[in-house]
mmCIF file of C-alpha atoms and ligand atoms in Angstrom:
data_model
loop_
_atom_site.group_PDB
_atom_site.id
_atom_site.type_symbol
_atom_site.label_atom_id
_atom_site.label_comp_id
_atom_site.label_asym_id
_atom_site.label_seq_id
_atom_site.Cartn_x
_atom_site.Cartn_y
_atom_site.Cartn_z
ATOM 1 C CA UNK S 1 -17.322 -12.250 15.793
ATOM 2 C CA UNK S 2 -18.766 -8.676 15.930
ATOM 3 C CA UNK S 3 -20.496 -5.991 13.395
ATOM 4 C CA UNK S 4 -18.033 -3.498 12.014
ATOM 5 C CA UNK S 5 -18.822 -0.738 9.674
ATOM 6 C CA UNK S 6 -16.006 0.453 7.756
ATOM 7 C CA UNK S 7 -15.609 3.537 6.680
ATOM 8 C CA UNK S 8 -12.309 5.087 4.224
ATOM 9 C CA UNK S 9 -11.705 2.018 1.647
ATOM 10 C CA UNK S 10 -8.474 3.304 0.372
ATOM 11 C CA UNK S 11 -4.497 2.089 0.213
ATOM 12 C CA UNK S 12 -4.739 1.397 3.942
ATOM 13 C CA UNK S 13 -8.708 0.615 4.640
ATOM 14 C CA UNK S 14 -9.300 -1.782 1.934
ATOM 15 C CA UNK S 15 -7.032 -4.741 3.133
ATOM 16 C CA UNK S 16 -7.240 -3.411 6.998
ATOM 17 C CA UNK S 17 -11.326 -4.465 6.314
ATOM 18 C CA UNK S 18 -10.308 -7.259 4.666
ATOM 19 C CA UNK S 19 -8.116 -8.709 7.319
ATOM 20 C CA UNK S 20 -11.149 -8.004 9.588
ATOM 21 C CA UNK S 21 -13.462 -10.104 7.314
ATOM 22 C CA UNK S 22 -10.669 -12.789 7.173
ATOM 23 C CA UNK S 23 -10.562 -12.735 11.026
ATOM 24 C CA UNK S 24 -14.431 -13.852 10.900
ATOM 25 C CA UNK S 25 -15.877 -10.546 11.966
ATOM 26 C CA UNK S 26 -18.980 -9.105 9.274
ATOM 27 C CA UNK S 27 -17.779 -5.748 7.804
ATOM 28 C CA UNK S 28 -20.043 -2.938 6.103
ATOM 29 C CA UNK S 29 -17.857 -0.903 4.570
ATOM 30 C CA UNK S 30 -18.543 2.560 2.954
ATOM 31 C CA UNK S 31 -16.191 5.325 1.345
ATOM 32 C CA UNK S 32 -17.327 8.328 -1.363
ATOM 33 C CA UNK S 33 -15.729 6.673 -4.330
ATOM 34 C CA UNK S 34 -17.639 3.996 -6.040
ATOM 35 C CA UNK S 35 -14.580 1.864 -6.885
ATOM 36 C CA UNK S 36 -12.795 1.728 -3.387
ATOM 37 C CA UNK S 37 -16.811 0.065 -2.623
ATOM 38 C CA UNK S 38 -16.747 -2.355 -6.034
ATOM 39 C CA UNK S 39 -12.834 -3.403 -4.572
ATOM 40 C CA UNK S 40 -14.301 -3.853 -1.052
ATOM 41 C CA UNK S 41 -17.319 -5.781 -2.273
ATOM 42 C CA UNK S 42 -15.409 -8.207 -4.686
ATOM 43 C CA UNK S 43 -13.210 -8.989 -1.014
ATOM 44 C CA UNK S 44 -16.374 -10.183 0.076
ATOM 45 C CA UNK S 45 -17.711 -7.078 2.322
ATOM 46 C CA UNK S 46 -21.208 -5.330 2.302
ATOM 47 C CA UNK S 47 -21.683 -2.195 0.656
ATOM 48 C CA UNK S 48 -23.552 0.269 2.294
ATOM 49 C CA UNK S 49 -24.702 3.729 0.471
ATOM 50 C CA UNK S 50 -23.495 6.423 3.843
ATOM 51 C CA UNK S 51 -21.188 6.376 6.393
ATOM 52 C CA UNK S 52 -24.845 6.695 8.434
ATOM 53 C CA UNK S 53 -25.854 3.019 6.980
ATOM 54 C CA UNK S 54 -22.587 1.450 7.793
ATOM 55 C CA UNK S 55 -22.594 2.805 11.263
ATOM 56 C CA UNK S 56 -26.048 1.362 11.740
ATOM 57 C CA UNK S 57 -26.484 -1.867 13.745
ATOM 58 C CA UNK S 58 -22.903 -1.768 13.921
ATOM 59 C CA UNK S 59 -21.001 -2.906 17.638
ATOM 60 C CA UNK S 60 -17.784 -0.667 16.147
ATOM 61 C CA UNK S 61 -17.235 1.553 13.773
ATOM 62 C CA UNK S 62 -13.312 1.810 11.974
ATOM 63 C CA UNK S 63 -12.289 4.861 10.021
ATOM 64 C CA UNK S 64 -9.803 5.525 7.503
ATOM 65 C CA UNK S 65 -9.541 8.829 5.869
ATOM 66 C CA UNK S 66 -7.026 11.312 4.951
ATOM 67 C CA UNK S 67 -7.477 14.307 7.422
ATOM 68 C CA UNK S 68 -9.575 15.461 10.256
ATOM 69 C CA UNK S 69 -12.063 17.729 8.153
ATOM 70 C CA UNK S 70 -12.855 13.844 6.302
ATOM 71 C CA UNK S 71 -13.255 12.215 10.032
ATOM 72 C CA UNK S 72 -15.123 15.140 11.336
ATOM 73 C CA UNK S 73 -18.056 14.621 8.241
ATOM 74 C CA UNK S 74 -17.862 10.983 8.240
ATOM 75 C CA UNK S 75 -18.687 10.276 11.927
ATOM 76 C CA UNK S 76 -20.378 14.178 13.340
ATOM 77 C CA UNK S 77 -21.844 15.366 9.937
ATOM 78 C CA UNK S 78 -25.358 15.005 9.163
ATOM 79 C CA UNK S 79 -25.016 11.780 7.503
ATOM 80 C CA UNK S 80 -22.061 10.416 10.234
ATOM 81 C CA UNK S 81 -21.973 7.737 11.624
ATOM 82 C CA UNK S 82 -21.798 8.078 15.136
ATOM 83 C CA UNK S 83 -25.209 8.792 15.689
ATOM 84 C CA UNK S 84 -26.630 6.651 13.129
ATOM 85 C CA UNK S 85 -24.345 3.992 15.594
ATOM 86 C CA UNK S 86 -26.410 2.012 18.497
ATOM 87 C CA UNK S 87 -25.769 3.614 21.955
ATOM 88 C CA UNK S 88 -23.277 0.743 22.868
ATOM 89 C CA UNK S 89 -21.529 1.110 19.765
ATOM 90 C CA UNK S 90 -17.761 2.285 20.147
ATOM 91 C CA UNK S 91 -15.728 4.396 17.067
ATOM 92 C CA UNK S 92 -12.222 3.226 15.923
ATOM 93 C CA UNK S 93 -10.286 6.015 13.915
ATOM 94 C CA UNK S 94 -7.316 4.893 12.904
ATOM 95 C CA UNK S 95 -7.136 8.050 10.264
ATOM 96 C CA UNK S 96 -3.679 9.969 11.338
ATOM 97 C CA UNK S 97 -5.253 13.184 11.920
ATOM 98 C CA UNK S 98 -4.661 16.453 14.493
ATOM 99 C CA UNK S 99 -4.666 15.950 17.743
ATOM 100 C CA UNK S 100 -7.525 18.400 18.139
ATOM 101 C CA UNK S 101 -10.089 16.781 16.070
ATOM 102 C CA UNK S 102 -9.330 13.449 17.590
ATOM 103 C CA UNK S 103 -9.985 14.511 21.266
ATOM 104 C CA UNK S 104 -13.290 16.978 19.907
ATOM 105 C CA UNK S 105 -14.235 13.587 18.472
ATOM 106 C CA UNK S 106 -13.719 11.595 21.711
ATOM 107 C CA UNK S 107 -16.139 14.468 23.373
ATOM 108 C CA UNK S 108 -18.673 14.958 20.815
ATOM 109 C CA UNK S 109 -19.499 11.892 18.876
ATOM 110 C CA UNK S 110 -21.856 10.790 22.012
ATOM 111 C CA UNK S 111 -20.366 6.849 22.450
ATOM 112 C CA UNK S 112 -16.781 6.015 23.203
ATOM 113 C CA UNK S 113 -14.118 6.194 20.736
ATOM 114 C CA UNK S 114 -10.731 5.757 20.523
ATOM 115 C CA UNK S 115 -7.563 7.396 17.942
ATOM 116 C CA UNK S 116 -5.846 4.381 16.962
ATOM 117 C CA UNK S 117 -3.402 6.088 14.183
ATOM 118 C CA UNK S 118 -1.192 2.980 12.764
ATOM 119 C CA UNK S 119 2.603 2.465 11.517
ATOM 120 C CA UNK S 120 3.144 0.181 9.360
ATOM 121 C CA UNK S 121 2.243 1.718 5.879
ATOM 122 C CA UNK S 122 0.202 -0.681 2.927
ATOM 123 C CA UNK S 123 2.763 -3.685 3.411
ATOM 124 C CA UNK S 124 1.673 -3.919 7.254
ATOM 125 C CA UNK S 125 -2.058 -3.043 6.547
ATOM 126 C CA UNK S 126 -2.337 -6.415 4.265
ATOM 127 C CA UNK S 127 -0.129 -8.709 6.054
ATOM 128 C CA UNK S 128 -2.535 -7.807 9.680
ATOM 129 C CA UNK S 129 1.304 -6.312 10.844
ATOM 130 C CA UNK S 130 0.320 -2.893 11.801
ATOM 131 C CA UNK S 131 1.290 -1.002 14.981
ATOM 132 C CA UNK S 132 -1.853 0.770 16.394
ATOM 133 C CA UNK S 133 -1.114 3.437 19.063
ATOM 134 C CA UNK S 134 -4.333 3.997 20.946
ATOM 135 C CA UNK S 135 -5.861 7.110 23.118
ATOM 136 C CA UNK S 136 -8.981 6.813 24.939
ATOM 137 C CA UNK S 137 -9.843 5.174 28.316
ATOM 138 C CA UNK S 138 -8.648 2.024 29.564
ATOM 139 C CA UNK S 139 -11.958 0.349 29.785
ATOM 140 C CA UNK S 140 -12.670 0.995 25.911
ATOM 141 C CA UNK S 141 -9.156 -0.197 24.947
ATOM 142 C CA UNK S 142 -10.026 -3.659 26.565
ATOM 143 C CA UNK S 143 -13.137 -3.634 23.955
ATOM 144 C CA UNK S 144 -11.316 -2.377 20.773
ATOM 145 C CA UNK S 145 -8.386 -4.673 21.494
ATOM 146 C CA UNK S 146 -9.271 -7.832 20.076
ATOM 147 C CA UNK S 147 -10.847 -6.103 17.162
ATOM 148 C CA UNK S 148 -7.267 -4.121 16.588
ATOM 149 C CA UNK S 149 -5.954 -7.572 16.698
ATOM 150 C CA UNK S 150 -7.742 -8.548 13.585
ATOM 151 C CA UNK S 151 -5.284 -5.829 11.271
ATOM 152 C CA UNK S 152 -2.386 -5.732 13.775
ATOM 153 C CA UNK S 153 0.382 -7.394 15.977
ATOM 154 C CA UNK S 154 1.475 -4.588 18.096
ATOM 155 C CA UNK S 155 -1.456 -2.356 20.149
ATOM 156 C CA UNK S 156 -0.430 0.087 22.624
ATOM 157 C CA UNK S 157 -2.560 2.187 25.269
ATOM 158 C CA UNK S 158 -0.847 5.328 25.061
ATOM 159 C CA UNK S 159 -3.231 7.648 26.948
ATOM 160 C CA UNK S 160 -6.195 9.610 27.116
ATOM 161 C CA UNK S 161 -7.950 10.754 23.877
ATOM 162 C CA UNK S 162 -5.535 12.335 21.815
ATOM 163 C CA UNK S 163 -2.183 10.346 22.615
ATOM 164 C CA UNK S 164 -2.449 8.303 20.110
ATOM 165 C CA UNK S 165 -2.061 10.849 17.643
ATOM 166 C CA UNK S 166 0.857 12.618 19.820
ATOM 167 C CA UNK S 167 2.395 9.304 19.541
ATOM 168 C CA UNK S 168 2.183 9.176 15.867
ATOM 169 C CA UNK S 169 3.592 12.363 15.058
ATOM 170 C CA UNK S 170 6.422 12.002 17.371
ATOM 171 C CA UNK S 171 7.189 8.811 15.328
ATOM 172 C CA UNK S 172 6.855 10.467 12.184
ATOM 173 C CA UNK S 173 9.015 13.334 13.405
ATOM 174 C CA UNK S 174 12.105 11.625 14.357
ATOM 175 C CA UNK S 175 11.678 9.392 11.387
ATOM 176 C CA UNK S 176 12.111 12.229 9.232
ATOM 177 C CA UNK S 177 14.777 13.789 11.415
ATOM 178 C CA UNK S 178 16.484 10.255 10.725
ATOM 179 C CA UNK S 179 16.242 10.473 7.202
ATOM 180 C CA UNK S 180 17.453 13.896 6.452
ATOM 181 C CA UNK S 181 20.238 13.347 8.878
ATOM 182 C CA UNK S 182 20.999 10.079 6.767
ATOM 183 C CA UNK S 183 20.590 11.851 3.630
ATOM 184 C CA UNK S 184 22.717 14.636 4.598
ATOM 185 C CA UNK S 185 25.825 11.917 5.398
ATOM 186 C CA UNK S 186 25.676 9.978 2.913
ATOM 187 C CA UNK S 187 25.729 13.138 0.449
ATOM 188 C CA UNK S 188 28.790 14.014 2.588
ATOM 189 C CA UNK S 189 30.219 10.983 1.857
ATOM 190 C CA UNK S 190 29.895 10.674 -1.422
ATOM 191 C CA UNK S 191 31.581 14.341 -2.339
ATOM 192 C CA UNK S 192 34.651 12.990 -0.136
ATOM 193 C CA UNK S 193 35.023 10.091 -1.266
ATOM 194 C CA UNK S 194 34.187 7.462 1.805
ATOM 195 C CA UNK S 195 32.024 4.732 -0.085
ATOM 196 C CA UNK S 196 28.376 4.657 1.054
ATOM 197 C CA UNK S 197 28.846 0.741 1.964
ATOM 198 C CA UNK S 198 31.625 1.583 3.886
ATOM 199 C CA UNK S 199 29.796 4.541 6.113
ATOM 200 C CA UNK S 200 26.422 1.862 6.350
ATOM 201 C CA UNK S 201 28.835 -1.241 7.355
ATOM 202 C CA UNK S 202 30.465 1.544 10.252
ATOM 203 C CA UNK S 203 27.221 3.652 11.356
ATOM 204 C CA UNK S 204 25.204 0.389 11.712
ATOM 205 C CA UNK S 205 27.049 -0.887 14.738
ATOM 206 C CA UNK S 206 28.003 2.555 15.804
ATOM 207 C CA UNK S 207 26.185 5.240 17.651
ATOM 208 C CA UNK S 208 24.688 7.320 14.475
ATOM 209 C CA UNK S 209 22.379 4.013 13.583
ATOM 210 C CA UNK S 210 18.563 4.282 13.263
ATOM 211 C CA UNK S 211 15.881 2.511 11.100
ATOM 212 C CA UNK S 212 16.486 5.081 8.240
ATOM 213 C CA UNK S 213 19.930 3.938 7.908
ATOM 214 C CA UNK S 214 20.135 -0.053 8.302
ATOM 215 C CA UNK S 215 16.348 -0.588 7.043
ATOM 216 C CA UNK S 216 15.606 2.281 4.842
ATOM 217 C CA UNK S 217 18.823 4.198 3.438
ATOM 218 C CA UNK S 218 18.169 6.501 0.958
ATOM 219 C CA UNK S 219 20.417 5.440 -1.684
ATOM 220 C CA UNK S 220 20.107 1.826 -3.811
ATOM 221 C CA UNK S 221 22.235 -1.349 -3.291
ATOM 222 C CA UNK S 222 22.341 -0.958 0.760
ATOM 223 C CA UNK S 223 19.071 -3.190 1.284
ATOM 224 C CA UNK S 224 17.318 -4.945 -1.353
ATOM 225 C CA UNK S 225 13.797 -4.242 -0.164
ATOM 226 C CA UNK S 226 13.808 -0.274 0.297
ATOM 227 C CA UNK S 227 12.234 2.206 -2.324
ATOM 228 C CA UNK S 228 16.140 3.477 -3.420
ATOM 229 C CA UNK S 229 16.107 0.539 -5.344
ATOM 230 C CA UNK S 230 13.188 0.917 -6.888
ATOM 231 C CA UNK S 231 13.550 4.233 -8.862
ATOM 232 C CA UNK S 232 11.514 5.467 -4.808
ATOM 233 C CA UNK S 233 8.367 4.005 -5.319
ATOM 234 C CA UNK S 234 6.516 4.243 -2.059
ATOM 235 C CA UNK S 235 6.518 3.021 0.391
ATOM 236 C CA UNK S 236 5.383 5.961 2.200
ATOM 237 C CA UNK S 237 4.999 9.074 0.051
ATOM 238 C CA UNK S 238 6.727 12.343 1.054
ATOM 239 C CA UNK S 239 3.161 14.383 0.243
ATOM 240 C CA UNK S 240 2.071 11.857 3.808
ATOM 241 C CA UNK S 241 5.208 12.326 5.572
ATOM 242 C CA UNK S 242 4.702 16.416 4.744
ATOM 243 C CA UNK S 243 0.967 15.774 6.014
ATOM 244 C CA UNK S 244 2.214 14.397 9.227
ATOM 245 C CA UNK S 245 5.130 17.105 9.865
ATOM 246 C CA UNK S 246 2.569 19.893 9.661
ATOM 247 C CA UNK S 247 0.411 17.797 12.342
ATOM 248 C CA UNK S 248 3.255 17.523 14.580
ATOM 249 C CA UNK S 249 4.106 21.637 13.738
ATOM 250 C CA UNK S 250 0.694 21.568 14.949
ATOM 251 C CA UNK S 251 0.428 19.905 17.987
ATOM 252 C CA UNK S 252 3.765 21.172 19.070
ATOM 253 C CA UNK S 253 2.675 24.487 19.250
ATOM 254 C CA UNK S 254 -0.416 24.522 20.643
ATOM 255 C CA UNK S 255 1.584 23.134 23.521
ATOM 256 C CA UNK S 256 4.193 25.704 23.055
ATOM 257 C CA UNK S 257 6.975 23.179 22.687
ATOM 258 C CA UNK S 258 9.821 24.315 20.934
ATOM 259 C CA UNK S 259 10.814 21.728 17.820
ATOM 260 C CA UNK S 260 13.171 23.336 15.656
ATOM 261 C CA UNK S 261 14.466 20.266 13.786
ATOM 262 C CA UNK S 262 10.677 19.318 13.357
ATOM 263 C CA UNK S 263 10.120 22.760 11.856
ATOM 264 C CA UNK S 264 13.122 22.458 9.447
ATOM 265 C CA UNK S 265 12.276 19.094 8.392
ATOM 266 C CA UNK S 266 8.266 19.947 8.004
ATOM 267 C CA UNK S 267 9.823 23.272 5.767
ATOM 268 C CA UNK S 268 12.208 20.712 3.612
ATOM 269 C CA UNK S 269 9.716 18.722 2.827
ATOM 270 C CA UNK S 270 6.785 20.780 1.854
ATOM 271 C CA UNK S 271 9.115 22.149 -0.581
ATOM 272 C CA UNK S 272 9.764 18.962 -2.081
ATOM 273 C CA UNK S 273 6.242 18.419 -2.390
ATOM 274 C CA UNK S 274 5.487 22.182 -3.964
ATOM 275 C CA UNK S 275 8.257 20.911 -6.343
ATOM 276 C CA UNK S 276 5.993 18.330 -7.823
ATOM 277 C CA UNK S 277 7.977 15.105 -6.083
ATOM 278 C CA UNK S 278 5.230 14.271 -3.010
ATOM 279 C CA UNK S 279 4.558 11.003 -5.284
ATOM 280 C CA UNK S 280 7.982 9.565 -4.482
ATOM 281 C CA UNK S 281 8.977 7.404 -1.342
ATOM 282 C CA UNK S 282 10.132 10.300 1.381
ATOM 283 C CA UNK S 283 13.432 8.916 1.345
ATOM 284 C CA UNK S 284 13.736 10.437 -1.844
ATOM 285 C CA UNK S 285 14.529 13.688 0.262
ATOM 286 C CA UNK S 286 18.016 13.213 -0.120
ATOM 287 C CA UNK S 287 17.127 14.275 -3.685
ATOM 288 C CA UNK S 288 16.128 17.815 -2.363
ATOM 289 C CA UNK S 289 19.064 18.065 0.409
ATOM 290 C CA UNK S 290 21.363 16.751 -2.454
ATOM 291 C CA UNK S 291 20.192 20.435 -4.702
ATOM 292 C CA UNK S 292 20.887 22.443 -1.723
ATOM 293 C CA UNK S 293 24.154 22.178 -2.749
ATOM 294 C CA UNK S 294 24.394 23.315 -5.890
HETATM 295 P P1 NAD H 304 -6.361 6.911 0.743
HETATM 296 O O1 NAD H 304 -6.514 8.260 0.133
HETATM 297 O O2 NAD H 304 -5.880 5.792 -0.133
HETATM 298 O O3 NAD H 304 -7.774 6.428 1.356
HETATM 299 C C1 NAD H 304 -8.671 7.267 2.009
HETATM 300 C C2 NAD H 304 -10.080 6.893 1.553
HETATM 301 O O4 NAD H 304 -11.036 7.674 2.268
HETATM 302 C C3 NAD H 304 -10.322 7.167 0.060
HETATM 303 O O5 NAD H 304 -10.746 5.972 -0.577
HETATM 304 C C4 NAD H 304 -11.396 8.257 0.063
HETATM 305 O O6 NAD H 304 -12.276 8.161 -1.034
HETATM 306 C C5 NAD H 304 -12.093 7.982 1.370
HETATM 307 N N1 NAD H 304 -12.865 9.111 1.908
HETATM 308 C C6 NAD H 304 -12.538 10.427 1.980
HETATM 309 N N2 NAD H 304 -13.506 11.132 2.600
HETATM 310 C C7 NAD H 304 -14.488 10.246 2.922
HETATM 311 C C8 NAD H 304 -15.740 10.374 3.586
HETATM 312 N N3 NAD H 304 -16.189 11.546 4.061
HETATM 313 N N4 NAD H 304 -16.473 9.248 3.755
HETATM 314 C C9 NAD H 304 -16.041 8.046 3.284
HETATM 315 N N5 NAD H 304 -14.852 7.872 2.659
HETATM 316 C C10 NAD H 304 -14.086 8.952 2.474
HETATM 317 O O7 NAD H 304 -5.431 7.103 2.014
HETATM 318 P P2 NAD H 304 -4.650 5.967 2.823
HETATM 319 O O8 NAD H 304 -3.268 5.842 2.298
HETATM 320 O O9 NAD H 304 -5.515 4.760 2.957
HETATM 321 O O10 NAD H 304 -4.517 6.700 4.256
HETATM 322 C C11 NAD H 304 -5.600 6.779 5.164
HETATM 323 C C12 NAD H 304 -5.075 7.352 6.471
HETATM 324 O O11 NAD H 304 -4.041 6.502 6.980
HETATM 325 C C13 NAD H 304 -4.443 8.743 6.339
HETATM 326 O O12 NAD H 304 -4.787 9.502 7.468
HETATM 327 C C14 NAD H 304 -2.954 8.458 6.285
HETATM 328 O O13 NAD H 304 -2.165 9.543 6.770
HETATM 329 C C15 NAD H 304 -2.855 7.261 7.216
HETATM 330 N N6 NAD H 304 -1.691 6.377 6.988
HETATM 331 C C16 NAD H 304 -1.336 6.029 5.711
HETATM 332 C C17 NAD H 304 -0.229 5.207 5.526
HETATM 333 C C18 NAD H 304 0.206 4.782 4.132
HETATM 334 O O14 NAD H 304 1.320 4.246 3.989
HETATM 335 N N7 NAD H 304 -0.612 4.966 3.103
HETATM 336 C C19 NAD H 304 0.503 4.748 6.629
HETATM 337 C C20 NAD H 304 0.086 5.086 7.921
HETATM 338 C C21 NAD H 304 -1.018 5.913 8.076
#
């Protein structure tokens, strides 16, 4: 059992700290907005009134939070909680942020940290499913691994500091690759008359298959469970999967690597977020490639 302060109580923090609880370990958990606190305290976890006060006796510190500006305040501002943590303390963020932040992190926060960015959206995140992709050195992946294990099934070293988050918007990139490409056929297919269940039944065993066709399409009554069918509720909301194509814009140049399907995909779907839809499920996309047409 160890001492964890928590820190970012929202969609995904809230049941990752509760599957930590539930895994024995004692969780402090702190975020700016009083209610994420009440829901984490009516779980069963201690309130604390600063990221600084969770952070303090803590053996690791996990944070959850939108974007690297929240991450950069929560554990380096003046209140943060890496200095408020005990020398041997080590700092979790699983936030999926730039990759810049994450390694300035890794060399500023004075104790060792790791990015451990997760897949798995809100359904993994309460059922302990999630996929954590981890940067940092070997010897503090040993130590954060059995805490990981608490919210997770699959943890994978992927590097130095930093590679976690190159990991996770390389995901996020081909996913939405995937999904515009899917969107794109089965809008093809509908204006020439090949029915969608036929072109799913085909592509699944064929060579144009991924995860946003046989587990995700974009259109209803392929697969029960996928936000099509549910009028695209996320799931995982296009104003995210925008948020995580400008991080990989962002990391790709700064190494100068050319992504051009990236970039168009990034561009397609901040404009479906400027056009008020970032709320749906980002398969909803097809939506926005289906107006191109017209
Ligand atoms: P969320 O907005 O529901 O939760 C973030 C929480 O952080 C909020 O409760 C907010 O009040 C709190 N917060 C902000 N600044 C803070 C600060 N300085 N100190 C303390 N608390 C602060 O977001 P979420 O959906 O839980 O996502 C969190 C992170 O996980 C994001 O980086 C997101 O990209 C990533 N992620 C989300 C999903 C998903 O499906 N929701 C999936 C994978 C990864």
């Amino acid at each position: 059992m160890a001492k964890i302060g928590f820190i970012g109580l929202g969609k995904m923090g809230l049941p990752m700290a509760r599957n930590l609880m539930k895994a024995g370990h004692q969780v402090t958990g702190f975020d700016v907005v009083p209610e994420a606190v009440a829901a984490f305290v009516t779980a069963g976890g201690t309130a604390a009134p600063s990221a600084a006060a969770a952070a303090t006796g803590a053996e690791f510190v996990v944070s959850m939070l939108p974007a690297g500006q929240h991450v950069r305040a929560a554990m380096l501002g003046p209140a943060g909680a890496a200095a408020a943590s005990p020398p041997g303390a080590v700092l979790i963020d699983s936030s999926t942020i730039d990759v810049a932040t994450a390694r300035a992190l890794a060399l500023e926060a004075g104790r060792p940290v790791v990015d451990a960015p997760v897949s798995g959206g809100t359904m993994g995140a309460e059922n302990g499913t999630l996929t954590f992709m981890v940067g940092g050195d070997a010897a503090t992946f040993e130590k954060v691994k059995p805490i990981l294990a608490g919210m997770g099934r699959t943890i994978v070293h992927c590097g130095a500091a930093g590679a976690g988050q190159v990991a996770k918007a390389c995901n996020n990139m081909m996913l939405a690759i995937n999904m515009i490409g899917v969107s794109e056929a089965m809008n093809m297919a509908d204006q020439l008359g090949l029915p969608r269940q036929k072109l799913y039944d085909i592509v699944s065993t064929a060579t144009g298959r991924s995860f946003a066709l046989t587990d995700y399409p974009p259109v209803p009554d392929l697969v029960a469970t996928c936000p099509a069918n549910n009028d695209y509720k996320p799931g995982f909301a296009a104003a995210l999967m925008a948020k995580d194509l400008g991080l990989a814009q962002e990391a790709a140049a700064s190494a100068g690597v050319a992504t051009p399907m990236g970039k168009a995909a990034a561009g397609f779907f901040k404009q479906f977020v400027d056009q008020g839809e970032g709320g749906k499920d980002f398969s909803a996309i097809i939506q926005f490639m289906r107006a191109m047409a017209r």
